[in-house]
XYZ file of C-alpha atoms in Angstrom:
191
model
C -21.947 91.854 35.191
C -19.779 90.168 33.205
C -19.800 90.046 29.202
C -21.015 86.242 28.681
C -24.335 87.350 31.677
C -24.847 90.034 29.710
C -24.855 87.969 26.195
C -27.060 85.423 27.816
C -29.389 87.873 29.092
C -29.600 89.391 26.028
C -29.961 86.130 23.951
C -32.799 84.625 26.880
C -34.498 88.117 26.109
C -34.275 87.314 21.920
C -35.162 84.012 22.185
C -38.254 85.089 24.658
C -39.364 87.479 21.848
C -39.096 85.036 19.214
C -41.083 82.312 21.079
C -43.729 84.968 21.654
C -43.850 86.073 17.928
C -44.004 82.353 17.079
C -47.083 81.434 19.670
C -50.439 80.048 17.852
C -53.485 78.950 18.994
C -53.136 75.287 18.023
C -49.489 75.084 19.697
C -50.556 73.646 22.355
C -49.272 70.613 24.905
C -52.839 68.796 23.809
C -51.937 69.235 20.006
C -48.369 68.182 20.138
C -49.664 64.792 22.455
C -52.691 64.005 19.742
C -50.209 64.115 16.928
C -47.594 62.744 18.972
C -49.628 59.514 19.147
C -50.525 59.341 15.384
C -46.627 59.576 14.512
C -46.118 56.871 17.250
C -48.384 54.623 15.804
C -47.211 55.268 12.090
C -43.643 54.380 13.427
C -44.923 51.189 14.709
C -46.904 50.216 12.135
C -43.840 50.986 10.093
C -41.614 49.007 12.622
C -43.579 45.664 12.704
C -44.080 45.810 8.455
C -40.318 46.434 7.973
C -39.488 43.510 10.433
C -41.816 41.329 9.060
C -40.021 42.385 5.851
C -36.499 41.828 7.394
C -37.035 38.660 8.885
C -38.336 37.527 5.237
C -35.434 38.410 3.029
C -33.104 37.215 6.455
C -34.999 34.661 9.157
C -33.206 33.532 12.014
C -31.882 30.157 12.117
C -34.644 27.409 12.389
C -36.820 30.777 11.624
C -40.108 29.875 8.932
C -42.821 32.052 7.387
C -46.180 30.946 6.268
C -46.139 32.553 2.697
C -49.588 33.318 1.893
C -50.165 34.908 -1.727
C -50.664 38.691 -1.006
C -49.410 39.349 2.490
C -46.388 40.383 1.498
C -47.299 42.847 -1.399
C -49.982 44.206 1.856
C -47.856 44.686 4.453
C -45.231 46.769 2.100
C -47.801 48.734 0.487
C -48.928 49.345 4.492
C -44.982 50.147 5.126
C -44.712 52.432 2.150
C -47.873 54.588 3.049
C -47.570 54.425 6.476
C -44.035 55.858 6.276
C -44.866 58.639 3.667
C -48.045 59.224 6.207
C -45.311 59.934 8.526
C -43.637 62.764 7.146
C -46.750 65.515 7.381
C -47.118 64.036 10.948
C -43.446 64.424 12.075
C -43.812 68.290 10.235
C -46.755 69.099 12.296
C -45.459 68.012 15.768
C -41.728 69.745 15.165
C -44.115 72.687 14.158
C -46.353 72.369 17.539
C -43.327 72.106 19.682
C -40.766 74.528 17.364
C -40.963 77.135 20.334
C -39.481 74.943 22.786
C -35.759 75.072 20.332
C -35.533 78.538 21.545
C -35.394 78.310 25.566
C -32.346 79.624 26.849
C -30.074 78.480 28.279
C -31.090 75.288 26.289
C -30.458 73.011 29.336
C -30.742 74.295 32.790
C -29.178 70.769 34.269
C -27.349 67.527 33.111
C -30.479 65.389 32.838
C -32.118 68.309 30.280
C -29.204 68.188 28.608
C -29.251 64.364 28.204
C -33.235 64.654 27.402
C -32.405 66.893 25.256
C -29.817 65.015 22.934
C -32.454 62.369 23.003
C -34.859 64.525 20.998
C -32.019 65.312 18.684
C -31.472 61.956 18.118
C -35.010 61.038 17.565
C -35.901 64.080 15.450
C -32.427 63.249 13.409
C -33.074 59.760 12.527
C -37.374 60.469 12.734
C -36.613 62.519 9.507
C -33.818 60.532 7.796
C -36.134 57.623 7.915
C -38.842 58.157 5.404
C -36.279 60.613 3.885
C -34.170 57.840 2.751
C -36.975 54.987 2.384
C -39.220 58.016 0.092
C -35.847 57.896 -2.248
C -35.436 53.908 -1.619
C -38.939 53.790 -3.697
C -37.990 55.559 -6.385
C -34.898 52.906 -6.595
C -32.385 55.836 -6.636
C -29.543 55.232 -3.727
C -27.524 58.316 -3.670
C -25.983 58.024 -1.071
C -22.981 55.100 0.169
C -24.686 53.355 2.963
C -26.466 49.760 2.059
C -30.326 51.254 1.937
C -31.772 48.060 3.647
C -28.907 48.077 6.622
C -29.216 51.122 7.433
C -32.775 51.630 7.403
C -33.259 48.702 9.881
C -30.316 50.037 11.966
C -32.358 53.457 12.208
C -35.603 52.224 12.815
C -34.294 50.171 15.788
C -32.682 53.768 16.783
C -36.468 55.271 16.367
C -38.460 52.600 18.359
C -35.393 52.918 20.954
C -35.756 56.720 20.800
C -39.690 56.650 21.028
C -39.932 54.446 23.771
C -37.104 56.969 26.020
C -39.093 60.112 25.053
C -42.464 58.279 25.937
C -40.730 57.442 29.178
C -39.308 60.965 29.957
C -42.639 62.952 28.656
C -45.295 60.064 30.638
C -46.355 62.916 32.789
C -47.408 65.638 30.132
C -48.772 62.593 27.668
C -51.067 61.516 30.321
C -52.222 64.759 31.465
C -53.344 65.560 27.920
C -54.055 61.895 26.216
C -57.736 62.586 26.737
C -58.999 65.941 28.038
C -59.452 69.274 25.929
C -57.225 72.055 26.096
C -57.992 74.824 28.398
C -56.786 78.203 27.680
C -54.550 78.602 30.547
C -53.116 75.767 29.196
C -52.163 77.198 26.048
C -48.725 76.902 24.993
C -46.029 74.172 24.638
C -44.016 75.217 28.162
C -44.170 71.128 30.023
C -43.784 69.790 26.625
C-alpha cells in the first residue's frame, strides 16, 4: 500500500468519525429540503424585488413603469427583510447538510466534482449576497466593487445557481417535498 492509500484511508476513516460525531436528529434529507424551499423562495422574492428595483433606476429602451405612490417603498422594505430573512435560513441548511463537506474522497467522478463546484459557487455568492446588501443598508461600502453592479451580477449568479442545484437534487427534493421523515431515513447521505 502505498503512502497517499494509506493517507486517504486514514483521512476517509477521520472524516467518517467526524461526520458521526456531528450526526443530529434534525439533520435529516426532509429538514435540509423544507428549509431548502424557504431559502428558495426568499431568493426569489428577493430576485423579482431587486429587478423590479433595477429596471426602475435603469429600464430598457421603450421600457415604462406605472409609479404608484408606495410600491416602491413596499417592495424594498419586502427586499430588505426578505434578504436579512435569508441569512438564518442559508445558516440552518449549511448546518443540516455540514456533514456532507466531510466525504472523502470529496468527488468520486467528474460530474461530482462539477456538482460539487456548483454548491461552492452557490454557497459563495448565497452568503456574499445579504452579506454585502446587510452592509449596503447601513450605507457603508467597504469594499471597491460598485454595490448596485455587483449585487445584480450575483443575484443573477444565485437564481442561475438555484435553478442547476434544483435540477441536479430533483430526485431527493421530490422524494422528501411532502412526506415525514422516517428513521431509516435519518441522515443527510442522497443530499
Amino acid at each position: 500500500m502505498s503512502v497517499t492509500d494509506r493517507a486517504s484511508s486514514a483521512l476517509a476513516e477521520r472524516m467518517a468519525r467526524a461526520r458521526g460525531a456531528l450526526a443530529a436528529p434534525a439533520r435529516t434529507a426532509r429538514t435540509t429540503v423544507v428549509i431548502g424551499r424557504l431559502l428558495a423562495a426568499a431568493f426569489v422574492v428577493c430576485f423579482l424585488t431587486g429587478l423590479y428595483s433595477h429596471l426602475l433606476q435603469e429600464p430598457l429602451p421603450g421600457m415604462r413603469f406605472p409609479t404608484w405612490p408606495g410600491v416602491y417603498a413596499f417592495t424594498q422594505g419586502l427586499h430588505v427583510a426578505v434578504g436579512i430573512a435569508i441569512l438564518p435560513l442559508l445558516l440552518g441548511k449549511l448546518w443540516t447538510v455540514f456533514p456532507r463537506l466531510l466525504l472523502w474522497p470529496p468527488a468520486g467522478s467528474p460530474l461530482q466534482l462539477v456538482e460539487r463546484a456548483s454548491v461552492g459557487l452557490l454557497v459563495s455568492s448565497a452568503l456574499l449576497e445579504p452579506a454585502i446588501g446587510l452592509v449596503n443598508t447601513y450605507q457603508w461600502y467597504p469594499w471597491p466593487f460598485p454595490f448596485r453592479q455587483t449585487h445584480y451580477a450575483l443575484a443573477w449568479v444565485i437564481v442561475g445557481s438555484i435553478a442547476l442545484h434544483v435540477a441536479v437534487k430533483l430526485p431527493t427534493i421530490v422524494r422528501y417535498w411532502r412526506r415525514r421523515s422516517i428513521a431509516h431515513d435519518r441522515g443527510v447521505a442522497d443530499e
